[in-house]
Amino acid sequence: DTGVSQDPRHKITKRGQNVTFRCDPISEHNRLYWYRQTLGQGPEFLTYFQNEAQLEKSRLLSDRFSAERPKGSFSTLEIQRTEQGDSAMYLCASSLAQTSFSTDTQYFGPGTRLTVL
Amino acid sequence: TQLLEQSPQFLSIQEGENLTVYCNSSSVFSSLQWYRQEPGEGPVLLVTVVTGGEVKKLKRLTFQFGDARKDSSLHITAAQPGDTGLYLCAGEKEEITNAGKSTFGDGTTLTVKP
């Protein structure tokens, strides 16, 4: 399978705990995106990387959210001190952008479903 | 206010019927994508449109990008139960500073009854 993969698929945690999700993009893709999706809504953009550079992070929901892509391949999204409102599906997508400003098509992973008790 | 408004929000039809769903905005988009999402899964890309007035066909699905690149429609002919799902449109606004930042609509939930 050469698609985008995410791990874990499901995570249940208690309020106040930290969680980390992993995303492995399609191997030749240089861009990687994180989204959050709540029930009844479309995905909400959080942040994205071009190779290892994080080009946009102003839409991360709070300073409890952080993302890394240290070697320009896989990425992690961490949520510290989780709150019940963080319960959602966290989606990762990747794309192959020709230039820093080019339009590209994103391919999504299956998502990580987070439940905060 | 949603940047991309999708309508209708819900649609329930019988197998064999035709349907059209819409994605509208007051902003111009450099490209627009349509995705289909099943419960508990990520969105799966159906098509990308980039040229105003462009029409693309994918079997029984016909996608159209508005001439002004502000809106799009998805028409399904002879719907089947396997078409059931959440149909999402997404786009990148034309301004160069928005490259890489896709905005999604809230989707149309389609149910096709056998």
PDB file of C-alpha atoms in Angstrom:
ATOM      1  CA  ASP A   1       0.000   0.000   0.000  1.00  0.00           C
ATOM      2  CA  THR A   2       1.599   3.278  -1.109  1.00  0.00           C
ATOM      3  CA  GLY A   3      -1.040   5.650   0.246  1.00  0.00           C
ATOM      4  CA  VAL A   4      -0.908   7.969   3.244  1.00  0.00           C
ATOM      5  CA  SER A   5      -0.923   6.080   6.532  1.00  0.00           C
ATOM      6  CA  GLN A   6      -1.744   7.290  10.015  1.00  0.00           C
ATOM      7  CA  ASP A   7      -1.159   5.751  13.395  1.00  0.00           C
ATOM      8  CA  PRO A   8      -2.985   5.076  15.601  1.00  0.00           C
ATOM      9  CA  ARG A   9      -6.403   4.862  13.962  1.00  0.00           C
ATOM     10  CA  HIS A  10      -8.123   5.372  17.279  1.00  0.00           C
ATOM     11  CA  LYS A  11      -6.951   6.962  20.528  1.00  0.00           C
ATOM     12  CA  ILE A  12      -8.862   7.271  23.773  1.00  0.00           C
ATOM     13  CA  THR A  13      -7.273   9.374  26.472  1.00  0.00           C
ATOM     14  CA  LYS A  14      -8.144  11.137  29.682  1.00  0.00           C
ATOM     15  CA  ARG A  15      -8.366  14.886  29.904  1.00  0.00           C
ATOM     16  CA  GLY A  16      -5.016  16.442  30.694  1.00  0.00           C
ATOM     17  CA  GLN A  17      -2.922  13.740  29.031  1.00  0.00           C
ATOM     18  CA  ASN A  18      -0.628  14.368  26.072  1.00  0.00           C
ATOM     19  CA  VAL A  19      -1.145  12.513  22.795  1.00  0.00           C
ATOM     20  CA  THR A  20       0.973  12.169  19.677  1.00  0.00           C
ATOM     21  CA  PHE A  21      -0.161  11.041  16.242  1.00  0.00           C
ATOM     22  CA  ARG A  22       2.007   9.946  13.358  1.00  0.00           C
ATOM     23  CA  CYS A  23       1.531  10.400   9.628  1.00  0.00           C
ATOM     24  CA  ASP A  24       3.530   8.708   6.871  1.00  0.00           C
ATOM     25  CA  PRO A  25       2.947  10.463   3.536  1.00  0.00           C
ATOM     26  CA  ILE A  26       3.179   9.066   0.026  1.00  0.00           C
ATOM     27  CA  SER A  27       6.913   8.590  -0.369  1.00  0.00           C
ATOM     28  CA  GLU A  28       7.661  11.064  -3.166  1.00  0.00           C
ATOM     29  CA  HIS A  29       5.386  13.806  -1.815  1.00  0.00           C
ATOM     30  CA  ASN A  30       7.059  16.950  -0.491  1.00  0.00           C
ATOM     31  CA  ARG A  31       4.057  18.548   1.212  1.00  0.00           C
ATOM     32  CA  LEU A  32       2.291  17.238   4.296  1.00  0.00           C
ATOM     33  CA  TYR A  33      -0.854  18.675   5.852  1.00  0.00           C
ATOM     34  CA  TRP A  34      -2.732  18.251   9.105  1.00  0.00           C
ATOM     35  CA  TYR A  35      -6.481  18.827   9.443  1.00  0.00           C
ATOM     36  CA  ARG A  36      -9.063  18.393  12.168  1.00  0.00           C
ATOM     37  CA  GLN A  37     -12.580  17.260  11.393  1.00  0.00           C
ATOM     38  CA  THR A  38     -15.504  17.280  13.799  1.00  0.00           C
ATOM     39  CA  LEU A  39     -18.821  15.603  13.232  1.00  0.00           C
ATOM     40  CA  GLY A  40     -20.934  17.243  10.564  1.00  0.00           C
ATOM     41  CA  GLN A  41     -18.191  19.519   9.334  1.00  0.00           C
ATOM     42  CA  GLY A  42     -15.546  19.490   6.676  1.00  0.00           C
ATOM     43  CA  PRO A  43     -11.838  19.197   7.498  1.00  0.00           C
ATOM     44  CA  GLU A  44     -10.335  22.285   9.135  1.00  0.00           C
ATOM     45  CA  PHE A  45      -6.783  23.169   8.071  1.00  0.00           C
ATOM     46  CA  LEU A  46      -4.253  23.195  10.925  1.00  0.00           C
ATOM     47  CA  THR A  47      -0.749  23.338   9.468  1.00  0.00           C
ATOM     48  CA  TYR A  48       1.424  22.161   6.609  1.00  0.00           C
ATOM     49  CA  PHE A  49       5.031  21.393   5.745  1.00  0.00           C
ATOM     50  CA  GLN A  50       7.016  21.639   2.570  1.00  0.00           C
ATOM     51  CA  ASN A  51       9.781  19.113   3.087  1.00  0.00           C
ATOM     52  CA  GLU A  52      10.885  19.743   6.685  1.00  0.00           C
ATOM     53  CA  ALA A  53       9.851  23.424   6.772  1.00  0.00           C
ATOM     54  CA  GLN A  54       6.590  24.283   8.515  1.00  0.00           C
ATOM     55  CA  LEU A  55       5.185  26.950   6.218  1.00  0.00           C
ATOM     56  CA  GLU A  56       1.962  27.716   8.024  1.00  0.00           C
ATOM     57  CA  LYS A  57       1.144  27.174  11.664  1.00  0.00           C
ATOM     58  CA  SER A  58      -0.978  30.159  12.556  1.00  0.00           C
ATOM     59  CA  ARG A  59      -4.106  28.037  12.324  1.00  0.00           C
ATOM     60  CA  LEU A  60      -3.016  25.551  14.928  1.00  0.00           C
ATOM     61  CA  LEU A  61      -5.847  25.696  17.402  1.00  0.00           C
ATOM     62  CA  SER A  62      -3.819  26.692  20.443  1.00  0.00           C
ATOM     63  CA  ASP A  63      -0.295  26.547  21.811  1.00  0.00           C
ATOM     64  CA  ARG A  64      -1.135  23.058  23.068  1.00  0.00           C
ATOM     65  CA  PHE A  65      -0.903  21.860  19.467  1.00  0.00           C
ATOM     66  CA  SER A  66       2.442  21.341  17.745  1.00  0.00           C
ATOM     67  CA  ALA A  67       3.635  19.479  14.688  1.00  0.00           C
ATOM     68  CA  GLU A  68       7.019  18.333  13.437  1.00  0.00           C
ATOM     69  CA  ARG A  69       8.450  16.841  10.291  1.00  0.00           C
ATOM     70  CA  PRO A  70      12.125  16.540  11.228  1.00  0.00           C
ATOM     71  CA  LYS A  71      13.491  14.755   8.173  1.00  0.00           C
ATOM     72  CA  GLY A  72      10.949  15.807   5.616  1.00  0.00           C
ATOM     73  CA  SER A  73       9.304  12.403   5.605  1.00  0.00           C
ATOM     74  CA  PHE A  74       6.886  11.358   8.370  1.00  0.00           C
ATOM     75  CA  SER A  75       5.254  13.912  10.648  1.00  0.00           C
ATOM     76  CA  THR A  76       3.897  13.958  14.178  1.00  0.00           C
ATOM     77  CA  LEU A  77       1.106  16.037  15.652  1.00  0.00           C
ATOM     78  CA  GLU A  78       1.157  16.455  19.426  1.00  0.00           C
ATOM     79  CA  ILE A  79      -1.614  17.749  21.628  1.00  0.00           C
ATOM     80  CA  GLN A  80      -0.610  18.597  25.165  1.00  0.00           C
ATOM     81  CA  ARG A  81      -2.984  18.711  28.126  1.00  0.00           C
ATOM     82  CA  THR A  82      -5.881  17.389  26.091  1.00  0.00           C
ATOM     83  CA  GLU A  83      -9.359  18.778  26.617  1.00  0.00           C
ATOM     84  CA  GLN A  84     -12.728  17.219  25.805  1.00  0.00           C
ATOM     85  CA  GLY A  85     -13.123  19.733  22.968  1.00  0.00           C
ATOM     86  CA  ASP A  86     -10.106  18.200  21.265  1.00  0.00           C
ATOM     87  CA  SER A  87     -12.144  15.095  20.483  1.00  0.00           C
ATOM     88  CA  ALA A  88     -12.232  14.872  16.709  1.00  0.00           C
ATOM     89  CA  MET A  89     -10.818  13.098  13.681  1.00  0.00           C
ATOM     90  CA  TYR A  90      -7.290  14.254  12.865  1.00  0.00           C
ATOM     91  CA  LEU A  91      -6.487  13.867   9.194  1.00  0.00           C
ATOM     92  CA  CYS A  92      -3.168  13.950   7.422  1.00  0.00           C
ATOM     93  CA  ALA A  93      -2.738  14.566   3.706  1.00  0.00           C
ATOM     94  CA  SER A  94       0.241  14.752   1.366  1.00  0.00           C
ATOM     95  CA  SER A  95       0.879  16.211  -2.053  1.00  0.00           C
ATOM     96  CA  LEU A  96       3.574  16.811  -4.622  1.00  0.00           C
ATOM     97  CA  ALA A  97       3.980  20.536  -5.202  1.00  0.00           C
ATOM     98  CA  GLN A  98       6.132  21.653  -8.111  1.00  0.00           C
ATOM     99  CA  THR A  99       7.033  25.013  -6.570  1.00  0.00           C
ATOM    100  CA  SER A 100       6.504  26.712  -3.226  1.00  0.00           C
ATOM    101  CA  PHE A 101       3.503  28.562  -4.652  1.00  0.00           C
ATOM    102  CA  SER A 102       1.979  25.905  -6.866  1.00  0.00           C
ATOM    103  CA  THR A 103      -1.480  24.437  -6.639  1.00  0.00           C
ATOM    104  CA  ASP A 104      -1.416  20.798  -5.703  1.00  0.00           C
ATOM    105  CA  THR A 105      -3.773  17.917  -5.072  1.00  0.00           C
ATOM    106  CA  GLN A 106      -3.876  16.415  -1.628  1.00  0.00           C
ATOM    107  CA  TYR A 107      -4.299  12.737  -0.836  1.00  0.00           C
ATOM    108  CA  PHE A 108      -5.654  11.914   2.574  1.00  0.00           C
ATOM    109  CA  GLY A 109      -4.887   9.228   5.087  1.00  0.00           C
ATOM    110  CA  PRO A 110      -7.588   7.332   7.002  1.00  0.00           C
ATOM    111  CA  GLY A 111      -7.350   9.638  10.018  1.00  0.00           C
ATOM    112  CA  THR A 112      -6.866   9.214  13.757  1.00  0.00           C
ATOM    113  CA  ARG A 113     -10.038   9.352  15.819  1.00  0.00           C
ATOM    114  CA  LEU A 114      -9.311  10.992  19.182  1.00  0.00           C
ATOM    115  CA  THR A 115     -11.685  10.702  22.101  1.00  0.00           C
ATOM    116  CA  VAL A 116     -10.900  12.685  25.236  1.00  0.00           C
ATOM    117  CA  LEU A 117     -12.775  11.479  28.301  1.00  0.00           C
TER     118      LEU A 117
ATOM    119  CA  THR B   1     -19.192  32.350   7.600  1.00  0.00           C
ATOM    120  CA  GLN B   2     -18.082  29.380   5.499  1.00  0.00           C
ATOM    121  CA  LEU B   3     -15.824  30.285   2.592  1.00  0.00           C
ATOM    122  CA  LEU B   4     -17.259  27.381   0.611  1.00  0.00           C
ATOM    123  CA  GLU B   5     -20.975  26.784   0.975  1.00  0.00           C
ATOM    124  CA  GLN B   6     -22.244  23.371  -0.021  1.00  0.00           C
ATOM    125  CA  SER B   7     -25.861  22.572  -0.731  1.00  0.00           C
ATOM    126  CA  PRO B   8     -27.921  20.734   0.036  1.00  0.00           C
ATOM    127  CA  GLN B   9     -26.533  19.655   3.390  1.00  0.00           C
ATOM    128  CA  PHE B  10     -28.415  16.345   3.225  1.00  0.00           C
ATOM    129  CA  LEU B  11     -29.886  14.488   0.267  1.00  0.00           C
ATOM    130  CA  SER B  12     -31.742  11.187   0.309  1.00  0.00           C
ATOM    131  CA  ILE B  13     -32.831   9.662  -2.984  1.00  0.00           C
ATOM    132  CA  GLN B  14     -33.837   6.363  -4.527  1.00  0.00           C
ATOM    133  CA  GLU B  15     -31.501   4.249  -6.602  1.00  0.00           C
ATOM    134  CA  GLY B  16     -31.614   5.270 -10.248  1.00  0.00           C
ATOM    135  CA  GLU B  17     -32.401   8.942  -9.660  1.00  0.00           C
ATOM    136  CA  ASN B  18     -30.186  11.798 -10.806  1.00  0.00           C
ATOM    137  CA  LEU B  19     -28.894  14.494  -8.487  1.00  0.00           C
ATOM    138  CA  THR B  20     -26.794  17.635  -8.409  1.00  0.00           C
ATOM    139  CA  VAL B  21     -24.931  19.107  -5.452  1.00  0.00           C
ATOM    140  CA  TYR B  22     -23.376  22.534  -5.340  1.00  0.00           C
ATOM    141  CA  CYS B  23     -20.320  24.286  -3.971  1.00  0.00           C
ATOM    142  CA  ASN B  24     -20.466  28.083  -3.957  1.00  0.00           C
ATOM    143  CA  SER B  25     -18.242  30.938  -2.850  1.00  0.00           C
ATOM    144  CA  SER B  26     -17.797  34.648  -3.281  1.00  0.00           C
ATOM    145  CA  SER B  27     -14.036  34.093  -3.646  1.00  0.00           C
ATOM    146  CA  VAL B  28     -12.066  33.027  -6.694  1.00  0.00           C
ATOM    147  CA  PHE B  29     -10.197  29.738  -6.464  1.00  0.00           C
ATOM    148  CA  SER B  30      -7.117  28.666  -8.366  1.00  0.00           C
ATOM    149  CA  SER B  31      -8.291  25.076  -8.131  1.00  0.00           C
ATOM    150  CA  LEU B  32     -11.133  23.146  -6.635  1.00  0.00           C
ATOM    151  CA  GLN B  33     -11.337  19.513  -5.603  1.00  0.00           C
ATOM    152  CA  TRP B  34     -14.210  17.165  -4.925  1.00  0.00           C
ATOM    153  CA  TYR B  35     -13.798  14.383  -2.402  1.00  0.00           C
ATOM    154  CA  ARG B  36     -15.998  11.550  -1.172  1.00  0.00           C
ATOM    155  CA  GLN B  37     -15.705  10.472   2.445  1.00  0.00           C
ATOM    156  CA  GLU B  38     -17.150   7.416   4.166  1.00  0.00           C
ATOM    157  CA  PRO B  39     -17.720   7.271   7.939  1.00  0.00           C
ATOM    158  CA  GLY B  40     -14.507   6.744   9.888  1.00  0.00           C
ATOM    159  CA  GLU B  41     -12.287   7.198   6.841  1.00  0.00           C
ATOM    160  CA  GLY B  42     -10.369  10.031   5.226  1.00  0.00           C
ATOM    161  CA  PRO B  43     -11.652  11.870   2.156  1.00  0.00           C
ATOM    162  CA  VAL B  44     -10.880  10.231  -1.186  1.00  0.00           C
ATOM    163  CA  LEU B  45     -10.129  12.541  -4.088  1.00  0.00           C
ATOM    164  CA  LEU B  46     -12.563  12.338  -7.001  1.00  0.00           C
ATOM    165  CA  VAL B  47     -11.438  15.175  -9.251  1.00  0.00           C
ATOM    166  CA  THR B  48      -9.520  18.447  -9.463  1.00  0.00           C
ATOM    167  CA  VAL B  49     -10.706  21.295 -11.673  1.00  0.00           C
ATOM    168  CA  VAL B  50      -8.524  24.286 -12.453  1.00  0.00           C
ATOM    169  CA  THR B  51      -9.923  26.068 -15.517  1.00  0.00           C
ATOM    170  CA  GLY B  52     -13.048  28.222 -15.489  1.00  0.00           C
ATOM    171  CA  GLY B  53     -15.864  26.442 -17.309  1.00  0.00           C
ATOM    172  CA  GLU B  54     -14.075  23.116 -17.149  1.00  0.00           C
ATOM    173  CA  VAL B  55     -16.202  19.965 -17.216  1.00  0.00           C
ATOM    174  CA  LYS B  56     -14.814  16.615 -16.136  1.00  0.00           C
ATOM    175  CA  LYS B  57     -16.548  13.259 -16.223  1.00  0.00           C
ATOM    176  CA  LEU B  58     -15.816  10.251 -14.062  1.00  0.00           C
ATOM    177  CA  LYS B  59     -18.160   7.432 -15.103  1.00  0.00           C
ATOM    178  CA  ARG B  60     -21.600   8.574 -13.854  1.00  0.00           C
ATOM    179  CA  LEU B  61     -20.215  11.689 -12.153  1.00  0.00           C
ATOM    180  CA  THR B  62     -19.941  15.027 -13.957  1.00  0.00           C
ATOM    181  CA  PHE B  63     -18.047  17.905 -12.379  1.00  0.00           C
ATOM    182  CA  GLN B  64     -18.222  21.493 -13.556  1.00  0.00           C
ATOM    183  CA  PHE B  65     -16.135  24.499 -12.498  1.00  0.00           C
ATOM    184  CA  GLY B  66     -17.871  27.836 -12.876  1.00  0.00           C
ATOM    185  CA  ASP B  67     -16.653  30.285 -15.502  1.00  0.00           C
ATOM    186  CA  ALA B  68     -15.551  32.721 -12.799  1.00  0.00           C
ATOM    187  CA  ARG B  69     -13.933  29.929 -10.733  1.00  0.00           C
ATOM    188  CA  LYS B  70     -16.127  30.752  -7.736  1.00  0.00           C
ATOM    189  CA  ASP B  71     -18.403  27.748  -7.786  1.00  0.00           C
ATOM    190  CA  SER B  72     -18.702  24.145  -8.839  1.00  0.00           C
ATOM    191  CA  SER B  73     -21.285  21.429  -9.208  1.00  0.00           C
ATOM    192  CA  LEU B  74     -21.310  17.655  -9.085  1.00  0.00           C
ATOM    193  CA  HIS B  75     -23.978  15.786 -11.011  1.00  0.00           C
ATOM    194  CA  ILE B  76     -24.559  12.066 -10.505  1.00  0.00           C
ATOM    195  CA  THR B  77     -26.564  10.135 -13.056  1.00  0.00           C
ATOM    196  CA  ALA B  78     -28.502   7.016 -12.090  1.00  0.00           C
ATOM    197  CA  ALA B  79     -27.314   7.028  -8.487  1.00  0.00           C
ATOM    198  CA  GLN B  80     -26.429   3.727  -6.839  1.00  0.00           C
ATOM    199  CA  PRO B  81     -26.281   2.754  -3.146  1.00  0.00           C
ATOM    200  CA  GLY B  82     -22.487   2.668  -3.472  1.00  0.00           C
ATOM    201  CA  ASP B  83     -22.563   6.427  -4.109  1.00  0.00           C
ATOM    202  CA  THR B  84     -23.678   6.980  -0.521  1.00  0.00           C
ATOM    203  CA  GLY B  85     -21.246   9.173   1.394  1.00  0.00           C
ATOM    204  CA  LEU B  86     -20.184  12.686   2.311  1.00  0.00           C
ATOM    205  CA  TYR B  87     -19.228  14.770  -0.726  1.00  0.00           C
ATOM    206  CA  LEU B  88     -16.798  17.541   0.086  1.00  0.00           C
ATOM    207  CA  CYS B  89     -15.519  20.355  -2.055  1.00  0.00           C
ATOM    208  CA  ALA B  90     -12.224  22.063  -1.263  1.00  0.00           C
ATOM    209  CA  GLY B  91     -10.254  24.823  -2.884  1.00  0.00           C
ATOM    210  CA  GLU B  92      -7.228  27.052  -2.743  1.00  0.00           C
ATOM    211  CA  LYS B  93      -7.956  30.755  -2.969  1.00  0.00           C
ATOM    212  CA  GLU B  94      -6.284  32.479  -5.869  1.00  0.00           C
ATOM    213  CA  GLU B  95      -4.020  34.761  -3.858  1.00  0.00           C
ATOM    214  CA  ILE B  96      -0.490  33.421  -3.882  1.00  0.00           C
ATOM    215  CA  THR B  97      -0.194  33.646  -0.104  1.00  0.00           C
ATOM    216  CA  ASN B  98      -2.842  30.974   0.112  1.00  0.00           C
ATOM    217  CA  ALA B  99      -0.840  28.349  -1.735  1.00  0.00           C
ATOM    218  CA  GLY B 100      -1.076  25.106   0.166  1.00  0.00           C
ATOM    219  CA  LYS B 101      -4.012  26.180   2.303  1.00  0.00           C
ATOM    220  CA  SER B 102      -7.096  24.324   1.213  1.00  0.00           C
ATOM    221  CA  THR B 103     -10.481  25.347   2.543  1.00  0.00           C
ATOM    222  CA  PHE B 104     -13.219  22.756   2.764  1.00  0.00           C
ATOM    223  CA  GLY B 105     -16.955  23.076   2.684  1.00  0.00           C
ATOM    224  CA  ASP B 106     -19.016  21.194   5.252  1.00  0.00           C
ATOM    225  CA  GLY B 107     -20.153  18.705   2.649  1.00  0.00           C
ATOM    226  CA  THR B 108     -23.331  17.147   1.321  1.00  0.00           C
ATOM    227  CA  THR B 109     -24.348  13.880   2.923  1.00  0.00           C
ATOM    228  CA  LEU B 110     -25.859  11.702   0.208  1.00  0.00           C
ATOM    229  CA  THR B 111     -27.911   8.592   0.923  1.00  0.00           C
ATOM    230  CA  VAL B 112     -28.994   6.422  -1.979  1.00  0.00           C
ATOM    231  CA  LYS B 113     -31.665   3.919  -1.023  1.00  0.00           C
ATOM    232  CA  PRO B 114     -31.943   0.628  -2.891  1.00  0.00           C
TER     233      PRO B 114
END
